[in-house]
Amino acid sequence: MKKSSKKVVILGGGISGLSAAFYVKKLAEEKQMEVEITLVEKSDRLGGKLHTIRQHDFMIEKGPDAFLARKTAMLELTMELGMEAELVPTNPKAKSACILHKGKLHTMPMGFILGIPTKLTPFIRTGLISPLGKARAALDLILPAKQGDMDESLGDFIKRRLGKEVLDQITEPLLSGIYAGDTYSLSLMSTFPQFKQMEQKHGSLIVGMAKGAGRKSGVPNQLPEIAKKSMFLSYRQGLSTIVERLKERLHTVQFVMGQGVAEVRKEDGYQVILDHGQVIDADAVICAVPAFEAAKLFSGVASASLLNKISYVSVANIALAYKNTELNLSFEGTGFLVPRKEGKRITACTWSSTKWSHTAPAGYTLLRTYIGHAGAQEWMQMTDAELVDAARKDLKDLMGLKAEPEFVEVSRCNESMPQYPIGHKEHMAKVRHDLSEHFPNVFLCGAGYGGVGIPDCVAQGKDAAEQLISAL
């Protein structure tokens, strides 16, 4: 590198940090800028929550198992990496999901989107909601919209529009897979701002969602055709594929593994001091670490304390592989959800090999169960064997599944699910503004700040890279 080259340090090697590194490199090359990029990751592997285990011809995701196609940042990155041929859709035959209600599995009514009914007849017929609960939900069609743009909790909003029964029985278990949170603590404007917009525009959440459902897919025409046919996508060899491809494309980047960041010191640019004392000079920094770590690094900025309001929930998932000859069950849908009031240890079960045909070899079935949510973190004191026993007990009680699994894989995702508090959007605007004043050329991105989904993280990484290149 020439002496005039700019030094960029990226903190965190999850999908946010890797995306940021990719776009810094790409944009710099386009502008013929000389940049020297160093990425620091405190663990011994890249990818963060994206982690695929490939064994015995199974594809087991230790973290998320898919990304949302209509949020196009991930698809755009996929295309830039030349990975379109690796994309796989969900099984088109596996459309239905179930919800547990009073100990029995009920098929989710057709026309429910994010827990909001958009078709009248299936909602009337479902056994998931009592006649009184259905009547209360119908009030959404006549209740006036709440005026003003003040934030409120997601739970309070759904309860206000559709009633407590719909919230507890359908909306909360559906959204728990995204946030594993307490809906009464989660910010509406930072999780589902479109709900507020629908209320303001249509005066009804049901009407607004129904009109949105009637539109064509939001995926632009220039993106792969597969994205228009499946709501969720993955890769033939699992989500780690994109991590591996990014690392290949970032061959000029210096990776510092196995060390965290102790301090970011503002001194003739910046000095990034690592845990073992190593010092890395930087002209600009992208911080893609969890919010609680960023709060420590930039504690000199008063508003950085707002980052500590973002709590993180830990979850576990237990993958179980079975020989089909050992099973007396058929798996036709995508799985089932378990509302909190049902009193079970597991919060959901995905029939992975039915939902994704690439995840198990012929003659085998792969299931993934999930444990843990806000307010239920005692599972962290359990051993792996105890977690497996708890999952198998619930599967036996709910599905009659008694077979011994061929093997199991327990994944502990500690502090992996950020919880956006009420006012989060305003908090983040304040933090970013103050950070730019006190630490110019330092940028935040990642799940803790502006969206938890994989495409959200990629989009934030790209946005941080664009801001950085513009600033330099």
Tab-separated table of C-alpha atoms in Angstrom:
chain	number	residue	atom	x	y	z
A	1	MET	CA	0.000	0.000	0.000
A	2	LYS	CA	1.098	3.566	-0.697
A	3	LYS	CA	1.681	5.923	2.182
A	4	SER	CA	-1.404	7.896	1.106
A	5	SER	CA	-3.621	4.864	1.662
A	6	LYS	CA	-6.376	5.102	4.246
A	7	LYS	CA	-6.493	2.633	7.117
A	8	VAL	CA	-9.917	1.216	7.933
A	9	VAL	CA	-10.551	-1.024	10.936
A	10	ILE	CA	-13.744	-3.052	11.216
A	11	LEU	CA	-14.726	-4.383	14.628
A	12	GLY	CA	-16.687	-7.627	14.422
A	13	GLY	CA	-16.643	-10.464	11.903
A	14	GLY	CA	-20.334	-11.317	11.724
A	15	ILE	CA	-22.347	-10.758	8.555
A	16	SER	CA	-22.573	-7.008	9.310
A	17	GLY	CA	-18.810	-6.579	9.625
A	18	LEU	CA	-18.052	-8.821	6.643
A	19	SER	CA	-20.561	-6.947	4.481
A	20	ALA	CA	-19.043	-3.650	5.570
A	21	ALA	CA	-15.557	-4.890	4.644
A	22	PHE	CA	-16.787	-6.119	1.241
A	23	TYR	CA	-18.422	-2.815	0.367
A	24	VAL	CA	-15.549	-0.671	1.673
A	25	LYS	CA	-13.219	-2.646	-0.596
A	26	LYS	CA	-15.612	-2.506	-3.560
A	27	LEU	CA	-16.392	1.211	-3.276
A	28	ALA	CA	-12.749	2.114	-2.727
A	29	GLU	CA	-11.744	0.212	-5.861
A	30	GLU	CA	-14.475	1.957	-7.850
A	31	LYS	CA	-13.191	5.352	-6.681
A	32	GLN	CA	-9.537	4.272	-7.127
A	33	MET	CA	-8.861	4.906	-3.470
A	34	GLU	CA	-6.093	3.056	-1.655
A	35	VAL	CA	-7.454	1.487	1.519
A	36	GLU	CA	-5.937	-0.941	3.961
A	37	ILE	CA	-8.644	-2.894	5.769
A	38	THR	CA	-8.192	-4.765	9.041
A	39	LEU	CA	-11.054	-6.776	10.518
A	40	VAL	CA	-10.932	-7.741	14.199
A	41	GLU	CA	-13.001	-10.685	15.468
A	42	LYS	CA	-12.756	-11.840	19.065
A	43	SER	CA	-13.846	-15.439	18.372
A	44	ASP	CA	-11.960	-18.016	16.334
A	45	ARG	CA	-14.414	-18.012	13.409
A	46	LEU	CA	-16.127	-15.561	11.087
A	47	GLY	CA	-19.838	-15.327	10.438
A	48	GLY	CA	-21.268	-14.582	13.882
A	49	LYS	CA	-24.751	-16.092	14.095
A	50	LEU	CA	-24.427	-17.596	10.605
A	51	HIS	CA	-22.932	-21.020	11.232
A	52	THR	CA	-23.715	-24.147	9.232
A	53	ILE	CA	-22.619	-27.597	10.366
A	54	ARG	CA	-22.283	-30.109	7.541
A	55	GLN	CA	-22.128	-33.668	8.783
A	56	HIS	CA	-23.506	-37.052	7.671
A	57	ASP	CA	-24.964	-35.249	4.604
A	58	PHE	CA	-27.077	-33.045	6.898
A	59	MET	CA	-27.087	-29.239	6.796
A	60	ILE	CA	-27.668	-27.979	10.338
A	61	GLU	CA	-27.875	-24.267	11.020
A	62	LYS	CA	-26.702	-23.339	14.506
A	63	GLY	CA	-28.273	-19.888	14.106
A	64	PRO	CA	-30.839	-18.554	11.624
A	65	ASP	CA	-31.864	-20.933	8.853
A	66	ALA	CA	-32.981	-18.459	6.175
A	67	PHE	CA	-33.328	-14.864	5.084
A	68	LEU	CA	-36.325	-12.860	3.867
A	69	ALA	CA	-36.346	-12.504	0.076
A	70	ARG	CA	-38.294	-9.247	-0.110
A	71	LYS	CA	-35.566	-7.405	1.832
A	72	THR	CA	-33.214	-7.286	-1.111
A	73	ALA	CA	-29.831	-6.368	0.424
A	74	MET	CA	-28.904	-10.032	0.923
A	75	LEU	CA	-29.979	-10.946	-2.620
A	76	GLU	CA	-27.971	-8.072	-4.058
A	77	LEU	CA	-24.900	-9.223	-2.156
A	78	THR	CA	-25.542	-12.784	-3.328
A	79	MET	CA	-25.549	-11.584	-6.939
A	80	GLU	CA	-22.413	-9.478	-6.487
A	81	LEU	CA	-20.675	-12.596	-5.192
A	82	GLY	CA	-21.936	-14.666	-8.144
A	83	MET	CA	-23.888	-17.039	-5.904
A	84	GLU	CA	-27.338	-17.014	-7.546
A	85	ALA	CA	-27.060	-20.693	-8.472
A	86	GLU	CA	-26.587	-21.561	-4.775
A	87	LEU	CA	-29.974	-20.171	-3.723
A	88	VAL	CA	-32.653	-22.614	-2.591
A	89	PRO	CA	-36.330	-21.900	-1.793
A	90	THR	CA	-38.535	-23.420	0.852
A	91	ASN	CA	-40.410	-26.527	-0.218
A	92	PRO	CA	-43.520	-25.207	-2.051
A	93	LYS	CA	-45.524	-28.182	-0.734
A	94	ALA	CA	-44.742	-27.318	2.892
A	95	LYS	CA	-46.909	-24.242	3.326
A	96	SER	CA	-48.839	-24.764	6.539
A	97	ALA	CA	-47.655	-24.212	10.090
A	98	CYS	CA	-49.391	-25.067	13.349
A	99	ILE	CA	-49.863	-23.315	16.677
A	100	LEU	CA	-50.338	-25.142	19.950
A	101	HIS	CA	-53.620	-24.292	21.700
A	102	LYS	CA	-54.799	-26.033	24.864
A	103	GLY	CA	-52.389	-28.903	24.253
A	104	LYS	CA	-53.427	-29.538	20.628
A	105	LEU	CA	-51.837	-28.438	17.359
A	106	HIS	CA	-54.073	-26.269	15.176
A	107	THR	CA	-53.230	-25.402	11.565
A	108	MET	CA	-52.581	-21.700	11.085
A	109	PRO	CA	-55.538	-20.164	9.220
A	110	MET	CA	-54.923	-19.163	5.606
A	111	GLY	CA	-54.400	-15.458	5.071
A	112	PHE	CA	-52.555	-14.694	8.297
A	113	ILE	CA	-49.569	-12.412	7.719
A	114	LEU	CA	-47.372	-11.685	10.745
A	115	GLY	CA	-50.309	-12.743	12.901
A	116	ILE	CA	-52.756	-10.345	11.231
A	117	PRO	CA	-55.863	-11.901	9.601
A	118	THR	CA	-56.375	-10.786	5.989
A	119	LYS	CA	-59.133	-13.260	5.032
A	120	LEU	CA	-62.408	-13.405	6.897
A	121	THR	CA	-63.620	-17.000	6.405
A	122	PRO	CA	-60.474	-18.847	7.612
A	123	PHE	CA	-60.324	-16.568	10.658
A	124	ILE	CA	-63.958	-17.255	11.542
A	125	ARG	CA	-63.420	-21.020	11.250
A	126	THR	CA	-60.178	-21.318	13.241
A	127	GLY	CA	-60.258	-22.979	16.633
A	128	LEU	CA	-57.264	-20.925	17.778
A	129	ILE	CA	-59.396	-17.956	18.819
A	130	SER	CA	-62.639	-18.024	20.805
A	131	PRO	CA	-65.816	-16.430	19.405
A	132	LEU	CA	-65.337	-13.546	21.842
A	133	GLY	CA	-61.709	-13.138	20.722
A	134	LYS	CA	-62.796	-13.048	17.070
A	135	ALA	CA	-65.414	-10.406	17.829
A	136	ARG	CA	-62.792	-8.325	19.629
A	137	ALA	CA	-60.387	-8.621	16.675
A	138	ALA	CA	-63.133	-7.455	14.313
A	139	LEU	CA	-63.314	-4.162	16.233
A	140	ASP	CA	-60.089	-3.251	14.429
A	141	LEU	CA	-62.299	-2.477	11.425
A	142	ILE	CA	-64.091	0.348	13.260
A	143	LEU	CA	-61.745	1.504	16.031
A	144	PRO	CA	-60.268	4.952	15.292
A	145	ALA	CA	-56.549	5.241	14.622
A	146	LYS	CA	-54.384	6.505	17.461
A	147	GLN	CA	-53.199	9.989	16.608
A	148	GLY	CA	-49.589	11.133	16.737
A	149	ASP	CA	-46.309	9.433	15.932
A	150	MET	CA	-45.236	8.520	19.450
A	151	ASP	CA	-43.655	5.087	19.822
A	152	GLU	CA	-45.419	2.388	21.836
A	153	SER	CA	-44.796	-1.262	22.567
A	154	LEU	CA	-45.575	-3.829	19.887
A	155	GLY	CA	-47.717	-5.749	22.386
A	156	ASP	CA	-49.772	-2.718	23.391
A	157	PHE	CA	-50.374	-1.884	19.734
A	158	ILE	CA	-51.583	-5.372	18.752
A	159	LYS	CA	-53.705	-5.599	21.899
A	160	ARG	CA	-55.226	-2.179	21.156
A	161	ARG	CA	-56.091	-3.094	17.561
A	162	LEU	CA	-56.888	-6.823	17.701
A	163	GLY	CA	-57.240	-7.740	21.358
A	164	LYS	CA	-55.236	-9.710	23.906
A	165	GLU	CA	-56.304	-13.137	22.648
A	166	VAL	CA	-54.905	-12.616	19.129
A	167	LEU	CA	-51.732	-11.164	20.641
A	168	ASP	CA	-51.155	-14.055	23.057
A	169	GLN	CA	-52.265	-16.904	20.838
A	170	ILE	CA	-51.008	-15.942	17.381
A	171	THR	CA	-48.947	-12.743	17.118
A	172	GLU	CA	-46.572	-13.317	20.048
A	173	PRO	CA	-45.555	-16.891	19.152
A	174	LEU	CA	-45.141	-15.918	15.488
A	175	LEU	CA	-42.855	-13.000	16.295
A	176	SER	CA	-40.919	-14.817	19.025
A	177	GLY	CA	-38.838	-16.517	16.344
A	178	ILE	CA	-37.627	-13.109	15.208
A	179	TYR	CA	-37.008	-11.401	18.546
A	180	ALA	CA	-37.574	-14.000	21.309
A	181	GLY	CA	-38.815	-10.969	23.187
A	182	ASP	CA	-41.577	-9.655	25.393
A	183	THR	CA	-43.901	-7.838	23.000
A	184	TYR	CA	-44.859	-5.400	25.775
A	185	SER	CA	-41.231	-4.226	25.904
A	186	LEU	CA	-40.383	-4.168	22.184
A	187	SER	CA	-40.584	-0.899	20.246
A	188	LEU	CA	-43.282	-0.861	17.569
A	189	MET	CA	-41.452	1.744	15.473
A	190	SER	CA	-38.215	-0.255	15.489
A	191	THR	CA	-39.743	-3.675	14.819
A	192	PHE	CA	-42.870	-3.249	12.667
A	193	PRO	CA	-43.277	0.441	11.784
A	194	GLN	CA	-45.461	-0.639	8.841
A	195	PHE	CA	-48.181	-1.582	11.340
A	196	LYS	CA	-48.360	2.016	12.536
A	197	GLN	CA	-48.374	3.257	8.940
A	198	MET	CA	-51.282	0.935	8.090
A	199	GLU	CA	-53.279	2.179	11.049
A	200	GLN	CA	-52.677	5.800	10.051
A	201	LYS	CA	-53.423	5.261	6.357
A	202	HIS	CA	-56.311	2.779	6.476
A	203	GLY	CA	-57.666	3.200	9.992
A	204	SER	CA	-57.412	-0.586	10.349
A	205	LEU	CA	-54.567	-3.061	10.614
A	206	ILE	CA	-56.637	-5.808	8.970
A	207	VAL	CA	-57.587	-3.623	5.980
A	208	GLY	CA	-54.043	-2.333	5.565
A	209	MET	CA	-52.503	-5.797	5.687
A	210	ALA	CA	-55.120	-7.197	3.285
A	211	LYS	CA	-54.445	-4.460	0.746
A	212	GLY	CA	-50.703	-5.055	1.038
A	213	ALA	CA	-51.200	-8.810	0.580
A	214	GLY	CA	-53.060	-8.139	-2.656
A	215	ARG	CA	-50.081	-6.443	-4.247
A	216	LYS	CA	-47.418	-8.167	-6.301
A	217	SER	CA	-44.184	-9.279	-4.656
A	218	GLY	CA	-41.951	-6.446	-3.546
A	219	VAL	CA	-38.899	-8.133	-5.074
A	220	PRO	CA	-37.541	-6.077	-8.024
A	221	ASN	CA	-37.563	-7.699	-11.463
A	222	GLN	CA	-33.777	-7.652	-11.860
A	223	LEU	CA	-33.305	-10.008	-8.911
A	224	PRO	CA	-33.279	-13.821	-9.322
A	225	GLU	CA	-36.587	-15.416	-10.322
A	226	ILE	CA	-36.343	-17.765	-7.337
A	227	ALA	CA	-36.812	-14.782	-5.014
A	228	LYS	CA	-40.284	-14.141	-6.448
A	229	LYS	CA	-41.432	-17.675	-5.696
A	230	SER	CA	-40.333	-18.114	-2.088
A	231	MET	CA	-40.693	-15.807	0.905
A	232	PHE	CA	-37.558	-17.275	2.509
A	233	LEU	CA	-34.290	-18.364	0.914
A	234	SER	CA	-31.106	-20.151	1.901
A	235	TYR	CA	-28.120	-21.723	0.097
A	236	ARG	CA	-27.636	-25.275	-1.081
A	237	GLN	CA	-24.714	-25.747	1.306
A	238	GLY	CA	-26.161	-23.652	4.126
A	239	LEU	CA	-25.881	-20.005	5.159
A	240	SER	CA	-22.159	-20.333	5.930
A	241	THR	CA	-21.676	-20.388	2.150
A	242	ILE	CA	-21.868	-16.613	1.966
A	243	VAL	CA	-19.413	-16.238	4.850
A	244	GLU	CA	-16.923	-18.461	3.040
A	245	ARG	CA	-17.394	-16.602	-0.243
A	246	LEU	CA	-16.950	-13.228	1.430
A	247	LYS	CA	-13.714	-14.392	3.034
A	248	GLU	CA	-12.435	-15.501	-0.388
A	249	ARG	CA	-13.260	-12.107	-1.890
A	250	LEU	CA	-11.635	-10.312	1.046
A	251	HIS	CA	-8.227	-11.931	0.512
A	252	THR	CA	-6.492	-8.532	0.751
A	253	VAL	CA	-8.073	-7.827	4.143
A	254	GLN	CA	-6.022	-8.531	7.248
A	255	PHE	CA	-8.040	-10.642	9.693
A	256	VAL	CA	-7.127	-10.490	13.373
A	257	MET	CA	-8.861	-13.415	15.069
A	258	GLY	CA	-9.212	-14.414	18.698
A	259	GLN	CA	-8.890	-10.908	20.112
A	260	GLY	CA	-11.496	-8.430	21.253
A	261	VAL	CA	-11.154	-4.657	21.316
A	262	ALA	CA	-10.246	-3.067	24.644
A	263	GLU	CA	-10.309	0.582	23.596
A	264	VAL	CA	-10.755	2.929	20.647
A	265	ARG	CA	-8.495	5.896	21.326
A	266	LYS	CA	-8.847	9.162	19.440
A	267	GLU	CA	-5.275	10.174	18.726
A	268	ASP	CA	-4.048	11.471	15.340
A	269	GLY	CA	-6.885	9.560	13.779
A	270	TYR	CA	-7.652	6.506	15.883
A	271	GLN	CA	-5.798	3.801	17.707
A	272	VAL	CA	-7.645	0.522	18.178
A	273	ILE	CA	-6.156	-1.278	21.189
A	274	LEU	CA	-6.799	-5.007	21.315
A	275	ASP	CA	-7.126	-7.228	24.389
A	276	HIS	CA	-3.534	-8.448	24.149
A	277	GLY	CA	-2.133	-4.942	23.796
A	278	GLN	CA	-1.742	-4.850	20.009
A	279	VAL	CA	-2.367	-1.371	18.580
A	280	ILE	CA	-3.858	-0.806	15.122
A	281	ASP	CA	-3.885	2.688	13.607
A	282	ALA	CA	-7.029	3.765	11.777
A	283	ASP	CA	-8.385	6.696	9.811
A	284	ALA	CA	-11.903	5.332	10.137
A	285	VAL	CA	-13.650	2.623	12.126
A	286	ILE	CA	-16.792	0.578	11.533
A	287	CYS	CA	-18.126	-0.872	14.774
A	288	ALA	CA	-20.160	-4.030	14.105
A	289	VAL	CA	-20.136	-5.459	17.625
A	290	PRO	CA	-23.147	-5.857	19.985
A	291	ALA	CA	-24.559	-2.681	21.491
A	292	PHE	CA	-23.333	-3.451	25.016
A	293	GLU	CA	-19.753	-3.742	23.725
A	294	ALA	CA	-20.024	-0.498	21.757
A	295	ALA	CA	-21.346	1.234	24.896
A	296	LYS	CA	-18.082	0.402	26.668
A	297	LEU	CA	-15.838	1.398	23.769
A	298	PHE	CA	-17.471	4.821	23.428
A	299	SER	CA	-18.378	5.482	27.047
A	300	GLY	CA	-16.898	8.976	26.688
A	301	VAL	CA	-19.975	9.891	24.637
A	302	ALA	CA	-22.765	10.542	27.154
A	303	SER	CA	-25.559	9.212	24.941
A	304	ALA	CA	-23.673	5.927	24.400
A	305	SER	CA	-25.256	4.850	27.689
A	306	LEU	CA	-28.508	4.534	25.702
A	307	LEU	CA	-26.966	1.488	24.034
A	308	ASN	CA	-27.185	-0.317	27.374
A	309	LYS	CA	-30.971	-0.069	27.143
A	310	ILE	CA	-30.783	-2.670	24.365
A	311	SER	CA	-30.894	-5.942	26.273
A	312	TYR	CA	-29.942	-9.225	24.600
A	313	VAL	CA	-31.829	-12.502	25.023
A	314	SER	CA	-30.133	-15.904	24.814
A	315	VAL	CA	-31.742	-18.803	22.980
A	316	ALA	CA	-30.835	-22.399	22.186
A	317	ASN	CA	-31.801	-24.657	19.349
A	318	ILE	CA	-31.637	-28.432	19.409
A	319	ALA	CA	-31.403	-30.267	16.083
A	320	LEU	CA	-32.529	-33.909	16.083
A	321	ALA	CA	-31.949	-36.305	13.176
A	322	TYR	CA	-34.078	-39.445	12.726
A	323	LYS	CA	-34.214	-42.419	10.391
A	324	ASN	CA	-37.583	-42.394	8.671
A	325	THR	CA	-37.956	-46.120	9.325
A	326	GLU	CA	-37.917	-45.338	13.061
A	327	LEU	CA	-40.743	-42.807	12.792
A	328	ASN	CA	-44.475	-43.404	12.841
A	329	LEU	CA	-45.181	-39.807	11.846
A	330	SER	CA	-45.421	-37.766	8.658
A	331	PHE	CA	-44.272	-34.163	8.465
A	332	GLU	CA	-46.195	-32.164	5.892
A	333	GLY	CA	-45.947	-28.561	7.082
A	334	THR	CA	-43.119	-26.329	8.240
A	335	GLY	CA	-43.519	-26.973	11.978
A	336	PHE	CA	-45.355	-25.505	14.939
A	337	LEU	CA	-45.243	-22.621	17.408
A	338	VAL	CA	-45.817	-22.764	21.162
A	339	PRO	CA	-47.399	-19.767	22.950
A	340	ARG	CA	-45.934	-19.015	26.376
A	341	LYS	CA	-49.170	-19.771	28.207
A	342	GLU	CA	-48.977	-23.425	27.097
A	343	GLY	CA	-46.256	-23.962	29.702
A	344	LYS	CA	-43.819	-25.910	27.524
A	345	ARG	CA	-40.045	-25.648	27.506
A	346	ILE	CA	-39.767	-25.372	23.719
A	347	THR	CA	-41.043	-22.262	21.936
A	348	ALA	CA	-41.223	-23.795	18.455
A	349	CYS	CA	-40.242	-26.749	16.312
A	350	THR	CA	-39.238	-26.524	12.649
A	351	TRP	CA	-39.610	-29.624	10.479
A	352	SER	CA	-36.379	-28.641	8.749
A	353	SER	CA	-36.125	-31.439	6.202
A	354	THR	CA	-39.719	-30.830	5.088
A	355	LYS	CA	-39.298	-27.066	4.906
A	356	TRP	CA	-35.856	-27.298	3.251
A	357	SER	CA	-35.238	-30.330	1.036
A	358	HIS	CA	-31.441	-29.805	1.101
A	359	THR	CA	-31.035	-30.214	4.868
A	360	ALA	CA	-31.249	-34.022	5.207
A	361	PRO	CA	-30.296	-37.021	3.031
A	362	ALA	CA	-32.953	-39.328	1.599
A	363	GLY	CA	-34.521	-41.579	4.218
A	364	TYR	CA	-33.916	-39.173	7.119
A	365	THR	CA	-35.817	-36.427	8.919
A	366	LEU	CA	-34.281	-33.372	10.595
A	367	LEU	CA	-36.115	-31.339	13.243
A	368	ARG	CA	-35.035	-28.183	15.062
A	369	THR	CA	-36.567	-27.187	18.376
A	370	TYR	CA	-36.058	-23.840	20.079
A	371	ILE	CA	-35.760	-22.954	23.750
A	372	GLY	CA	-35.553	-19.570	25.479
A	373	HIS	CA	-37.169	-16.144	25.273
A	374	ALA	CA	-37.287	-12.922	27.270
A	375	GLY	CA	-38.294	-13.752	30.823
A	376	ALA	CA	-37.299	-17.412	30.451
A	377	GLN	CA	-33.512	-17.587	30.621
A	378	GLU	CA	-33.180	-20.305	33.265
A	379	TRP	CA	-32.376	-22.816	30.510
A	380	MET	CA	-28.836	-21.379	30.464
A	381	GLN	CA	-28.126	-23.279	33.693
A	382	MET	CA	-29.090	-26.581	32.055
A	383	THR	CA	-26.596	-29.012	30.545
A	384	ASP	CA	-26.807	-29.986	26.875
A	385	ALA	CA	-28.186	-33.385	27.895
A	386	GLU	CA	-30.909	-31.702	29.966
A	387	LEU	CA	-31.842	-29.460	27.028
A	388	VAL	CA	-32.144	-32.486	24.744
A	389	ASP	CA	-34.263	-34.327	27.317
A	390	ALA	CA	-36.552	-31.304	27.708
A	391	ALA	CA	-36.979	-30.944	23.945
A	392	ARG	CA	-37.666	-34.654	23.477
A	393	LYS	CA	-40.212	-34.664	26.322
A	394	ASP	CA	-42.164	-31.838	24.681
A	395	LEU	CA	-41.980	-33.533	21.273
A	396	LYS	CA	-43.313	-36.729	22.800
A	397	ASP	CA	-46.145	-34.905	24.567
A	398	LEU	CA	-47.132	-32.802	21.559
A	399	MET	CA	-46.430	-35.097	18.613
A	400	GLY	CA	-46.148	-38.574	20.084
A	401	LEU	CA	-42.523	-38.666	18.897
A	402	LYS	CA	-40.838	-41.441	20.902
A	403	ALA	CA	-38.056	-42.532	18.506
A	404	GLU	CA	-34.405	-42.247	19.506
A	405	PRO	CA	-32.613	-39.676	17.340
A	406	GLU	CA	-29.624	-40.792	15.273
A	407	PHE	CA	-27.753	-37.773	16.600
A	408	VAL	CA	-28.433	-34.362	18.123
A	409	GLU	CA	-26.747	-30.973	17.868
A	410	VAL	CA	-27.215	-28.401	20.628
A	411	SER	CA	-26.498	-24.768	19.755
A	412	ARG	CA	-26.342	-22.137	22.475
A	413	CYS	CA	-26.827	-18.665	21.024
A	414	ASN	CA	-25.890	-16.531	24.006
A	415	GLU	CA	-26.873	-12.849	23.984
A	416	SER	CA	-27.919	-13.224	20.372
A	417	MET	CA	-31.339	-11.535	20.193
A	418	PRO	CA	-31.304	-7.737	20.689
A	419	GLN	CA	-34.457	-6.251	22.194
A	420	TYR	CA	-35.302	-2.784	20.878
A	421	PRO	CA	-36.826	-0.741	23.708
A	422	ILE	CA	-39.591	1.822	23.240
A	423	GLY	CA	-37.964	4.954	21.796
A	424	HIS	CA	-35.113	2.957	20.210
A	425	LYS	CA	-35.281	4.832	16.919
A	426	GLU	CA	-34.861	8.200	18.647
A	427	HIS	CA	-32.163	6.780	20.925
A	428	MET	CA	-30.141	5.581	17.940
A	429	ALA	CA	-30.478	8.913	16.137
A	430	LYS	CA	-29.079	10.623	19.244
A	431	VAL	CA	-26.221	8.121	19.616
A	432	ARG	CA	-25.208	8.359	15.950
A	433	HIS	CA	-25.328	12.167	16.030
A	434	ASP	CA	-23.217	12.422	19.181
A	435	LEU	CA	-20.792	9.771	17.964
A	436	SER	CA	-20.212	11.744	14.765
A	437	GLU	CA	-19.452	14.824	16.884
A	438	HIS	CA	-17.004	13.175	19.280
A	439	PHE	CA	-15.723	10.308	17.111
A	440	PRO	CA	-15.933	11.447	13.474
A	441	ASN	CA	-15.403	8.669	10.927
A	442	VAL	CA	-16.684	6.030	13.369
A	443	PHE	CA	-19.835	4.224	12.216
A	444	LEU	CA	-22.155	1.690	13.853
A	445	CYS	CA	-23.841	-1.238	12.118
A	446	GLY	CA	-25.332	-4.559	13.151
A	447	ALA	CA	-28.370	-6.307	14.575
A	448	GLY	CA	-28.374	-4.262	17.776
A	449	TYR	CA	-28.880	-0.959	16.007
A	450	GLY	CA	-31.234	-0.994	13.026
A	451	GLY	CA	-32.769	-4.384	12.183
A	452	VAL	CA	-32.112	-7.957	13.303
A	453	GLY	CA	-32.633	-9.884	10.052
A	454	ILE	CA	-29.721	-10.980	7.863
A	455	PRO	CA	-30.684	-8.563	5.039
A	456	ASP	CA	-30.975	-5.748	7.606
A	457	CYS	CA	-27.436	-6.462	8.792
A	458	VAL	CA	-26.074	-6.562	5.230
A	459	ALA	CA	-27.845	-3.283	4.412
A	460	GLN	CA	-26.370	-1.637	7.511
A	461	GLY	CA	-22.892	-2.879	6.597
A	462	LYS	CA	-23.237	-1.422	3.103
A	463	ASP	CA	-24.604	1.865	4.452
A	464	ALA	CA	-21.707	2.182	6.915
A	465	ALA	CA	-19.237	1.497	4.092
A	466	GLU	CA	-20.829	4.192	1.914
A	467	GLN	CA	-20.683	6.721	4.745
A	468	LEU	CA	-17.078	5.837	5.469
A	469	ILE	CA	-15.890	6.123	1.865
A	470	SER	CA	-17.763	9.411	1.507
A	471	ALA	CA	-16.166	10.746	4.696
A	472	LEU	CA	-12.666	9.764	3.566
